[in-house]
Short mmCIF file of N, CA, C and O in Angstrom, two decimals:
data_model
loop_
_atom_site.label_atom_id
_atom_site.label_comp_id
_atom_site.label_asym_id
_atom_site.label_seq_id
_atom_site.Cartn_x
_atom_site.Cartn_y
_atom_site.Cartn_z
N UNK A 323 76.73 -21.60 5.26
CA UNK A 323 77.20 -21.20 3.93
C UNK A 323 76.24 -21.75 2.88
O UNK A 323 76.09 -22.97 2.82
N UNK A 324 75.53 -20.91 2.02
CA UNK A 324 74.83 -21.64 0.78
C UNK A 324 75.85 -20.65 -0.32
O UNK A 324 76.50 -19.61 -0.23
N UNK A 325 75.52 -21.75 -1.48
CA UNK A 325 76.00 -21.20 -2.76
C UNK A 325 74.63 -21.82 -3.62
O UNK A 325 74.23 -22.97 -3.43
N UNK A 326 74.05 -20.99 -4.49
CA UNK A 326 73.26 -21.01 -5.33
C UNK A 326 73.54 -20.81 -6.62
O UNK A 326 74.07 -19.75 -6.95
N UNK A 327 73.30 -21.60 -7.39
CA UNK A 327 73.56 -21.82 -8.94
C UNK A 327 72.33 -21.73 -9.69
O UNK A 327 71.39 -22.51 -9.53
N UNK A 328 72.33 -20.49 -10.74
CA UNK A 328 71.22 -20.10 -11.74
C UNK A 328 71.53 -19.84 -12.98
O UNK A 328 72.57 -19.21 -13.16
N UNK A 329 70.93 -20.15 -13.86
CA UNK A 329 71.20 -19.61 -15.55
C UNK A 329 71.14 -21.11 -15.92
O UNK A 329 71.93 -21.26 -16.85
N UNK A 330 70.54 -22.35 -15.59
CA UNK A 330 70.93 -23.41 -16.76
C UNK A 330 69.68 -23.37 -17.35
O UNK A 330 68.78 -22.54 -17.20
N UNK A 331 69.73 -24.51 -18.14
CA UNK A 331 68.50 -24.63 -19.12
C UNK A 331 68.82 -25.70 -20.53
O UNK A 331 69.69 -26.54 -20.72
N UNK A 332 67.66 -25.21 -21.37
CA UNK A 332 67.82 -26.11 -23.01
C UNK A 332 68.52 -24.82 -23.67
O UNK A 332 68.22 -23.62 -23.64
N UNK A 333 69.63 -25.56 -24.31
CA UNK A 333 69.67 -24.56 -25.18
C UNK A 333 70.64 -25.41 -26.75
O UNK A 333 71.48 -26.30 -26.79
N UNK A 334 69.98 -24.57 -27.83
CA UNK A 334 70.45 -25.80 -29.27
C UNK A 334 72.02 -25.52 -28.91
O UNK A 334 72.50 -24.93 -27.94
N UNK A 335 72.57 -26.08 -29.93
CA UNK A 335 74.02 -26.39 -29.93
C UNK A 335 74.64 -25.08 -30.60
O UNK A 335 73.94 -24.51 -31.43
N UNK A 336 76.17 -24.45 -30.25
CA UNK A 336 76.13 -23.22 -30.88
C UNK A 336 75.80 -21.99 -30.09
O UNK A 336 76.27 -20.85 -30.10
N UNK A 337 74.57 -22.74 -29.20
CA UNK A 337 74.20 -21.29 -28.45
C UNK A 337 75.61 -20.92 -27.11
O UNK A 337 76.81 -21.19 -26.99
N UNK A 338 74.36 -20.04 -26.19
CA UNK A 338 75.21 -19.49 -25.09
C UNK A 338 74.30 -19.82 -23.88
O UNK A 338 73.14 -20.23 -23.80
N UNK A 339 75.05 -19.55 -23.15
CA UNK A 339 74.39 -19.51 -21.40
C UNK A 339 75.24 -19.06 -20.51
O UNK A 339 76.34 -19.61 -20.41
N UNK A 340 74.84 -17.78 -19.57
CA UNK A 340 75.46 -17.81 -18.35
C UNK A 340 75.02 -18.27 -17.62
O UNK A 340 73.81 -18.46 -17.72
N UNK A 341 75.79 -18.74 -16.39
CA UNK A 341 75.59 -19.50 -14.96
C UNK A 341 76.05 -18.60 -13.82
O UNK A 341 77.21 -18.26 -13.58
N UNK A 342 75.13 -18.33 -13.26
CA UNK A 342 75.75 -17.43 -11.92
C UNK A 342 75.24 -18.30 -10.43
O UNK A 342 74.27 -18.92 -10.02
N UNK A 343 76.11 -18.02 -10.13
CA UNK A 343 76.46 -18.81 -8.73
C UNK A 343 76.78 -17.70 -7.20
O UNK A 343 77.86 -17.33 -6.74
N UNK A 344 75.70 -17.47 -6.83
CA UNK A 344 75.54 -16.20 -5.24
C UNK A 344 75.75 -17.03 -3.97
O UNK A 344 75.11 -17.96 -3.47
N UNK A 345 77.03 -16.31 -3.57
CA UNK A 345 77.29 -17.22 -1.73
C UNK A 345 76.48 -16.40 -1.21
O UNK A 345 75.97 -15.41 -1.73
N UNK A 346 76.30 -17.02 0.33
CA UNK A 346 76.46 -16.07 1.48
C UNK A 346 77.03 -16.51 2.64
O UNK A 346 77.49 -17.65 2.64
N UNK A 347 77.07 -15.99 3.39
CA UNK A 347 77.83 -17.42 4.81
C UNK A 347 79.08 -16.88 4.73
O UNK A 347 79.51 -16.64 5.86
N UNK A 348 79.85 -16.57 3.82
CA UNK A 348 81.21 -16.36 3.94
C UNK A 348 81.95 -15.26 3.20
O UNK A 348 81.47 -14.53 2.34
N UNK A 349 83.09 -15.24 3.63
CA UNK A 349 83.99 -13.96 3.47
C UNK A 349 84.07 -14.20 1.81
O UNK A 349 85.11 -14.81 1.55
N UNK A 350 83.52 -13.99 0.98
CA UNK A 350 83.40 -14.17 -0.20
C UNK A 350 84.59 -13.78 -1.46
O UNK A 350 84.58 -14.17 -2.63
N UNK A 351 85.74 -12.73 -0.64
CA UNK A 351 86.03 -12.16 -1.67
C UNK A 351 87.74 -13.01 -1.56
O UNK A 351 88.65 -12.88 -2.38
N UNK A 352 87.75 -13.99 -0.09
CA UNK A 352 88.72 -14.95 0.38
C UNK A 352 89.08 -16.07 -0.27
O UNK A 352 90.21 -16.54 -0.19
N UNK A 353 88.01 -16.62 -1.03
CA UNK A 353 87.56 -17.86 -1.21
C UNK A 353 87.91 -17.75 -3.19
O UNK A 353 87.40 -16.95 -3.98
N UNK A 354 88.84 -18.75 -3.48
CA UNK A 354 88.70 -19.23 -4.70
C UNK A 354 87.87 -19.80 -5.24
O UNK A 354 87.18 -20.44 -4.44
N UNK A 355 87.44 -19.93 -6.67
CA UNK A 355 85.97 -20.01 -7.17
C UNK A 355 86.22 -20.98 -8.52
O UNK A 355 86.94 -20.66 -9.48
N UNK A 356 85.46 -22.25 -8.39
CA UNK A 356 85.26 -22.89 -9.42
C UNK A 356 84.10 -23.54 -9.85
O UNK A 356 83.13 -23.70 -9.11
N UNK A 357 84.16 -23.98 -11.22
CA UNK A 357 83.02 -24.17 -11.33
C UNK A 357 83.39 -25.73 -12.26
O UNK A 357 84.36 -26.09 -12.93
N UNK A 358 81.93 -26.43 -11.85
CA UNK A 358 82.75 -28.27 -11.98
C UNK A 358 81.23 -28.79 -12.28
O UNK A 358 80.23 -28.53 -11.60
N UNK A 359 81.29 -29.71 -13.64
CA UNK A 359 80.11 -30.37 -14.03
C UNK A 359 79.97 -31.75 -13.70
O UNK A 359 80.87 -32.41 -13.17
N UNK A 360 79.03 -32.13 -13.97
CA UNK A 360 78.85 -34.04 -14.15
C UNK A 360 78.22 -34.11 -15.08
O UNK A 360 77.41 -33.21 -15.27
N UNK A 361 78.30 -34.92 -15.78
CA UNK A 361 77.65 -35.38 -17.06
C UNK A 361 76.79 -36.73 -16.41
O UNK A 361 77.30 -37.11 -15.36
N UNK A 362 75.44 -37.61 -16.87
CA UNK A 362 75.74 -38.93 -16.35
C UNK A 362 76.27 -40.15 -16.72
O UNK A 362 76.53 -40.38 -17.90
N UNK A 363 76.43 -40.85 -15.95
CA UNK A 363 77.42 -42.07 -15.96
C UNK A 363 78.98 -41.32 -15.66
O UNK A 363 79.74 -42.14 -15.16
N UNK A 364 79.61 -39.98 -15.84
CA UNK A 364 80.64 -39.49 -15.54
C UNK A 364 81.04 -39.17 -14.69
O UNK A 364 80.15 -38.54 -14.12
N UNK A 365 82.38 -39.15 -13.78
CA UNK A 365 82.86 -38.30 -12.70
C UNK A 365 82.92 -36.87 -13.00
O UNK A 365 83.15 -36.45 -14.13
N UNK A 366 82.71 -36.07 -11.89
CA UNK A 366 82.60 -34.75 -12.01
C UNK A 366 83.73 -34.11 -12.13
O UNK A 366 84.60 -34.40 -11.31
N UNK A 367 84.07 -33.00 -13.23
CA UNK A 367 85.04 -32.77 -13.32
C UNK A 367 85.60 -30.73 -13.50
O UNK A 367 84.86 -29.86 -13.95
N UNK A 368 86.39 -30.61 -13.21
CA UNK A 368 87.23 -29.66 -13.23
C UNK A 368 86.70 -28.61 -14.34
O UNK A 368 87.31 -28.85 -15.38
N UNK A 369 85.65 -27.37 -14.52
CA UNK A 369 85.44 -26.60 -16.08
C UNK A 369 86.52 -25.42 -16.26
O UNK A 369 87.19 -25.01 -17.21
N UNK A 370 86.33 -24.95 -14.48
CA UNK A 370 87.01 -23.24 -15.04
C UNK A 370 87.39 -22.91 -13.27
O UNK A 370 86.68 -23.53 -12.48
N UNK A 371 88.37 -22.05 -12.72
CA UNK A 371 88.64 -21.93 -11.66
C UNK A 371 88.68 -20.42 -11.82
O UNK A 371 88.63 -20.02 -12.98
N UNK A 372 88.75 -19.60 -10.95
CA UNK A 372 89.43 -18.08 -10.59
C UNK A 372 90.02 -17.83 -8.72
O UNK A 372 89.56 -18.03 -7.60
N UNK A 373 91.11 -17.39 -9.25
CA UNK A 373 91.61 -16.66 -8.20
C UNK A 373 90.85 -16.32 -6.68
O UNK A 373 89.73 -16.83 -6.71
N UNK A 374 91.10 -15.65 -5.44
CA UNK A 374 90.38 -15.24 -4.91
C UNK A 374 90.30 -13.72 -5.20
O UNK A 374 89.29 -13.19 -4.74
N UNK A 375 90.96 -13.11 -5.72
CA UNK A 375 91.34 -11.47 -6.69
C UNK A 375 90.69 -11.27 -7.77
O UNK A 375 90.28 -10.24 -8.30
N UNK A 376 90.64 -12.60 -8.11
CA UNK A 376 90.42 -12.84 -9.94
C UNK A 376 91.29 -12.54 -10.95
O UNK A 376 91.14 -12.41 -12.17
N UNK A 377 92.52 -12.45 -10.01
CA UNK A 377 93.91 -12.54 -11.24
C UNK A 377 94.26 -13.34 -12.09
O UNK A 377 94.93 -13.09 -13.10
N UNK A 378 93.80 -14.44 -11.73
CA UNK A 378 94.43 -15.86 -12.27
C UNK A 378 93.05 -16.61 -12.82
O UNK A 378 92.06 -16.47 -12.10
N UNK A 379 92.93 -17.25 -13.82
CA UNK A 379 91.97 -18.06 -14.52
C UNK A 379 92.31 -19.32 -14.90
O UNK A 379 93.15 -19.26 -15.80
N UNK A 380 92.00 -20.49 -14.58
CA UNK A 380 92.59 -21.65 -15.36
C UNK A 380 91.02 -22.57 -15.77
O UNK A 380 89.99 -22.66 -15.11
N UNK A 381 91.33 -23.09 -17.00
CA UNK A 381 90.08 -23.87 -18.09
C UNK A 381 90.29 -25.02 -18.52
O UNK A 381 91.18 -24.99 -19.37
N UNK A 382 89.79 -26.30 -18.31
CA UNK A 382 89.78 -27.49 -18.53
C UNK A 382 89.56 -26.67 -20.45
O UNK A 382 88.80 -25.85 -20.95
N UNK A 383 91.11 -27.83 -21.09
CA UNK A 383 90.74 -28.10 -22.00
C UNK A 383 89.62 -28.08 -23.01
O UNK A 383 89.64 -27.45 -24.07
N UNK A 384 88.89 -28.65 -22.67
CA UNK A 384 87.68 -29.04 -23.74
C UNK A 384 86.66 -27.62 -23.97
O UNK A 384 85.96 -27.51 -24.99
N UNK A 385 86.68 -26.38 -22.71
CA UNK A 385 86.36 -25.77 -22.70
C UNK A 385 86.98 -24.12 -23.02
O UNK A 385 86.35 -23.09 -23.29
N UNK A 386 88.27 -24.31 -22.91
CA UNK A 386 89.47 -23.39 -23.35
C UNK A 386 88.48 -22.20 -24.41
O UNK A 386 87.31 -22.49 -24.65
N UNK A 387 88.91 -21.28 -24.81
CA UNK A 387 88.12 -20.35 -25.61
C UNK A 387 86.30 -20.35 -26.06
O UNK A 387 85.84 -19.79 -27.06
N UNK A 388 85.86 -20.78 -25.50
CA UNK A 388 84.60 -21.04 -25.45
C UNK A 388 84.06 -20.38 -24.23
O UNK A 388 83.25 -19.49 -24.50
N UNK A 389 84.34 -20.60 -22.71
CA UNK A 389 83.71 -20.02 -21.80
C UNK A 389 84.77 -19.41 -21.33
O UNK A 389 85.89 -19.62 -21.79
N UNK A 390 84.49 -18.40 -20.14
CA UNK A 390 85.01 -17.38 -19.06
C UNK A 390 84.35 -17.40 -17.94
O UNK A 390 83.15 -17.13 -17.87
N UNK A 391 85.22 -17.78 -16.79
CA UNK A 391 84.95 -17.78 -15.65
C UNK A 391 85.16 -16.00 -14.85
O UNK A 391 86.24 -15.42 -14.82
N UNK A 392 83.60 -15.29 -14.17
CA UNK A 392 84.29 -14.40 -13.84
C UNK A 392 83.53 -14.42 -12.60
O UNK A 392 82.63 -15.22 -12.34
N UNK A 393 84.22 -12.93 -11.40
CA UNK A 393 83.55 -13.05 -10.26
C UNK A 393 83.19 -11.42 -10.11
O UNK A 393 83.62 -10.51 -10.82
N UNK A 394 82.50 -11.33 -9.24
CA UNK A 394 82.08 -9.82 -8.99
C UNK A 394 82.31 -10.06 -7.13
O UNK A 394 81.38 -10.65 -6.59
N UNK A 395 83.06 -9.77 -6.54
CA UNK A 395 83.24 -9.65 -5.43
C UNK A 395 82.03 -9.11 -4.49
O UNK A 395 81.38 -9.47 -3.51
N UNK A 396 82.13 -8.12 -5.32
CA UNK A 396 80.65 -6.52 -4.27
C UNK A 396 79.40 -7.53 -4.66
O UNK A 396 78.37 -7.17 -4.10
N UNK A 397 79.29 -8.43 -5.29
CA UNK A 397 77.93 -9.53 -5.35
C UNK A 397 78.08 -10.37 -4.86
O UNK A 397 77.02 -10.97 -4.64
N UNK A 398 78.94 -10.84 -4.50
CA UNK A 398 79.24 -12.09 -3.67
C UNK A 398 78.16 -13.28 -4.85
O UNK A 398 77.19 -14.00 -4.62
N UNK A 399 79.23 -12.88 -6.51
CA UNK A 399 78.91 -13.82 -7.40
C UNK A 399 80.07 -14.30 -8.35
O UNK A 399 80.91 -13.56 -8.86
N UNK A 400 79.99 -15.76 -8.53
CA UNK A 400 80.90 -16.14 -9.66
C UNK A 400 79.91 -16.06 -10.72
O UNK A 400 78.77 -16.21 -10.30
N UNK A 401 80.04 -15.79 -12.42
CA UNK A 401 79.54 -16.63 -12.94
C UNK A 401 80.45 -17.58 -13.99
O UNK A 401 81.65 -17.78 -13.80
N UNK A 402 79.83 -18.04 -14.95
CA UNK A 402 79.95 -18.62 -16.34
C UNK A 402 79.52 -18.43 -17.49
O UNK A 402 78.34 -18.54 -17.85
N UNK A 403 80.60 -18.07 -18.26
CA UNK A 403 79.36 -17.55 -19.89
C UNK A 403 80.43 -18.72 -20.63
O UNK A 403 81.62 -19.01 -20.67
N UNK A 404 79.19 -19.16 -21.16
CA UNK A 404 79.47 -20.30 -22.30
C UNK A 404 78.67 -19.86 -23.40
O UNK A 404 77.48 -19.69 -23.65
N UNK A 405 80.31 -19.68 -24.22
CA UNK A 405 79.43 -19.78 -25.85
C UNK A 405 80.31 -21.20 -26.49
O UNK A 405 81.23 -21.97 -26.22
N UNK A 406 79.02 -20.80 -27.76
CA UNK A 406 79.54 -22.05 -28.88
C UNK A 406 79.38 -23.73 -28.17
O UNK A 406 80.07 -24.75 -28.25
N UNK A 407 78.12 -23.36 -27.47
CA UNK A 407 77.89 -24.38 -26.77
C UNK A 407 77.47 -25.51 -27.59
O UNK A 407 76.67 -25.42 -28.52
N UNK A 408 78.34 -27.14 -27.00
CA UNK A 408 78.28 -28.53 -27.59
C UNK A 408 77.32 -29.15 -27.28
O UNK A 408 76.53 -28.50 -26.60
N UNK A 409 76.99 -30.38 -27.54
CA UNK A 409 76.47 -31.46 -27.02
C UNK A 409 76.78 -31.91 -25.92
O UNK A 409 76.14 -32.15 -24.90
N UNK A 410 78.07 -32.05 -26.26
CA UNK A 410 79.29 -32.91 -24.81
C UNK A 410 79.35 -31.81 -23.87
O UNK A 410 80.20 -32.08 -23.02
N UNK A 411 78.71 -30.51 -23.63
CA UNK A 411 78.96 -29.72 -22.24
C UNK A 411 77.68 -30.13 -21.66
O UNK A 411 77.51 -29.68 -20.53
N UNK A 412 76.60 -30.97 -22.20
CA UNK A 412 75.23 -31.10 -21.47
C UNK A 412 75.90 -31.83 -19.97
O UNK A 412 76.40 -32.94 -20.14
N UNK A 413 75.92 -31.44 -18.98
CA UNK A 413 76.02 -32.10 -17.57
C UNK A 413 74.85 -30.89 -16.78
O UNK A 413 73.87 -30.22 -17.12
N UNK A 414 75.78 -31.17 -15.38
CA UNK A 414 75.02 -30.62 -14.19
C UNK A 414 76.50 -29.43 -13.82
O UNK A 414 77.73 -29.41 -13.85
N UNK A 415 75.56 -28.74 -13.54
CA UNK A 415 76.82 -27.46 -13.56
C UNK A 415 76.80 -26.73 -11.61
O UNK A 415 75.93 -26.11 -10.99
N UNK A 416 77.95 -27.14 -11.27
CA UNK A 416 77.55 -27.39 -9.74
C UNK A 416 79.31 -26.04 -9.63
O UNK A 416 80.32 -26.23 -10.32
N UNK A 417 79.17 -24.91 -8.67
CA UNK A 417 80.24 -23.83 -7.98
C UNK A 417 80.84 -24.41 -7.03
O UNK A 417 80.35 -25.46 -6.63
N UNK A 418 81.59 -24.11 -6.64
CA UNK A 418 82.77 -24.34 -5.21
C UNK A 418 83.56 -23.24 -4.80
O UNK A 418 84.17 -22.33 -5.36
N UNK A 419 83.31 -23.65 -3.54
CA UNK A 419 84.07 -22.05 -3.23
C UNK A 419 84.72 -22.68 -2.02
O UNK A 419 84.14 -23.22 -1.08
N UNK A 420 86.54 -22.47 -2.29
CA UNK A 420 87.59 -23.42 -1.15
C UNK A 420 88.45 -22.32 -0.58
O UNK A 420 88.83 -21.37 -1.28
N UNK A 421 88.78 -22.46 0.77
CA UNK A 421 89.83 -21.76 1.32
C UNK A 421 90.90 -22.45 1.81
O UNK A 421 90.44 -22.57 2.94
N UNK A 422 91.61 -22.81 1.85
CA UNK A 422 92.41 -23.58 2.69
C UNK A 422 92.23 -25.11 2.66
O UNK A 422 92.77 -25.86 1.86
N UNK A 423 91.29 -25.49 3.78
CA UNK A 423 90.71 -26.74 3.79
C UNK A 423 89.37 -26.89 4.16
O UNK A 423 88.72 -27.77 4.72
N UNK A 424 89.07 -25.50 3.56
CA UNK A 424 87.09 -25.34 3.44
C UNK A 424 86.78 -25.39 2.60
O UNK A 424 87.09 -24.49 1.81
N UNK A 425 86.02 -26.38 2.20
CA UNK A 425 85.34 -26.36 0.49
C UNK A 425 83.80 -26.17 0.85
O UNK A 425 83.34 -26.53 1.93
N UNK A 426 82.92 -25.46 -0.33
CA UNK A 426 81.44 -25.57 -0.11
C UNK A 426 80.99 -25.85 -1.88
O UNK A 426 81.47 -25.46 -2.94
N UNK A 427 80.04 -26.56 -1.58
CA UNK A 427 79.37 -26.62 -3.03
C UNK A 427 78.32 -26.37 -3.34
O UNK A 427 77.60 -26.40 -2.34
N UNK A 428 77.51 -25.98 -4.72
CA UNK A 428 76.08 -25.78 -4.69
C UNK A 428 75.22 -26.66 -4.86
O UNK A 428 75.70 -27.77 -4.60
N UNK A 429 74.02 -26.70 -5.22
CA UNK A 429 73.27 -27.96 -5.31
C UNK A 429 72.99 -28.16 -7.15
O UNK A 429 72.21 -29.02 -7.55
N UNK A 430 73.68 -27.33 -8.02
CA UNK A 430 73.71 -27.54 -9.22
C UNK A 430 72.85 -26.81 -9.87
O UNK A 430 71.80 -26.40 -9.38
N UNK A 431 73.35 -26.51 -11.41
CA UNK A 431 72.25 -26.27 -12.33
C UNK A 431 72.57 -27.47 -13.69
O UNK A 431 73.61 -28.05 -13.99
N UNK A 432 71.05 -27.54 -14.39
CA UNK A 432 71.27 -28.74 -15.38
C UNK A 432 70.99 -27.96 -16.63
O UNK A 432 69.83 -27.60 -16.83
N UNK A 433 72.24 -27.58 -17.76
CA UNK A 433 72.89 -27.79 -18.56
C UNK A 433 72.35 -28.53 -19.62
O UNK A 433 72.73 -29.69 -19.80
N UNK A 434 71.85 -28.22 -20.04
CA UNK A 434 71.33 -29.49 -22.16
C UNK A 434 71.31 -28.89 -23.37
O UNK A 434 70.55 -28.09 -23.91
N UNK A 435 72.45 -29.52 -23.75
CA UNK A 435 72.15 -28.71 -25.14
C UNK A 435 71.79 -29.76 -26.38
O UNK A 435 72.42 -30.80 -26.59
N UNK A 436 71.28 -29.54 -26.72
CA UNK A 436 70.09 -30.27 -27.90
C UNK A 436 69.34 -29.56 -28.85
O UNK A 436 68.79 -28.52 -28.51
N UNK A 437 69.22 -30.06 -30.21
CA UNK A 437 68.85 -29.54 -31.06
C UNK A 437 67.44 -30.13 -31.04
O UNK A 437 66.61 -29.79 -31.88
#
C-alpha cells in the first residue's frame, strides 16, 4: 500500500493550497480518508476526515470553513483545499486511509505559510 501526498509548499498568509493524496495497494473506495498535520514541537493532529462514500465530512475546529476535504474514488484520490490560509496551519500535512483495523499513512507534505 503507498499513499502519496502532493500540493504543499510556501505560500503568504490568506492564500490557498490544495493537497492531493493518490493510494494504490488497496480497495480505495473501502477505506475512510483523513487528513492529519504536525506542526513542530506538536503532536499530530486530527484536520479533516471523509466517509468511505464521501457522505459524511468532519473538521477539526480551527479549520472549520476554511478547508474541504474531498475524494474522487475513480482516482483513487483524497484531496485538501485550504483557503484563507494562517500562520498556525504551517505543519506537515501527512493522509490516512483506515478500514477496520488497517490504517496506512503517507510520508507527508510540508505546509508554510509566511509572509
Amino acid at each position: 500500500v503507498h499513499l502519496v501526498e502532493s500540493g504543499g509548499g510556501l505560500v503568504q498568509p490568506g492564500g490557498s493550497l490544495r493537497l492531493s493524496c493518490k493510494a494504490s495497494g488497496l480497495t480505495f473506495s473501502s477505506y475512510a480518508l483523513s487528513w492529519y498535520r504536525q506542526a513542530p514541537g506538536k503532536e499530530r493532529e486530527l484536520v479533516a476526515d471523509i466517509t468511505s462514500a464521501g457522505g459524511s465530512t468532519n473538521y477539526a475546529d480551527s479549520v472549520k470553513g476554511r478547508f474541504t476535504i474531498s475524494r474522487d474514488n475513480a482516482k483513487n484520490t483524497v484531496y485538501l483545499q485550504m483557503n484563507s490560509l494562517k500562520p498556525e496551519d504551517t505543519a506537515v500535512y501527512y493522509c490516512n486511509a483506515k478500514r477496520n483495523w488497517y490504517a496506512y499513512w503517507g510520508q507527508g507534505t510540508q505546509v508554510t505559510v509566511s509572509s
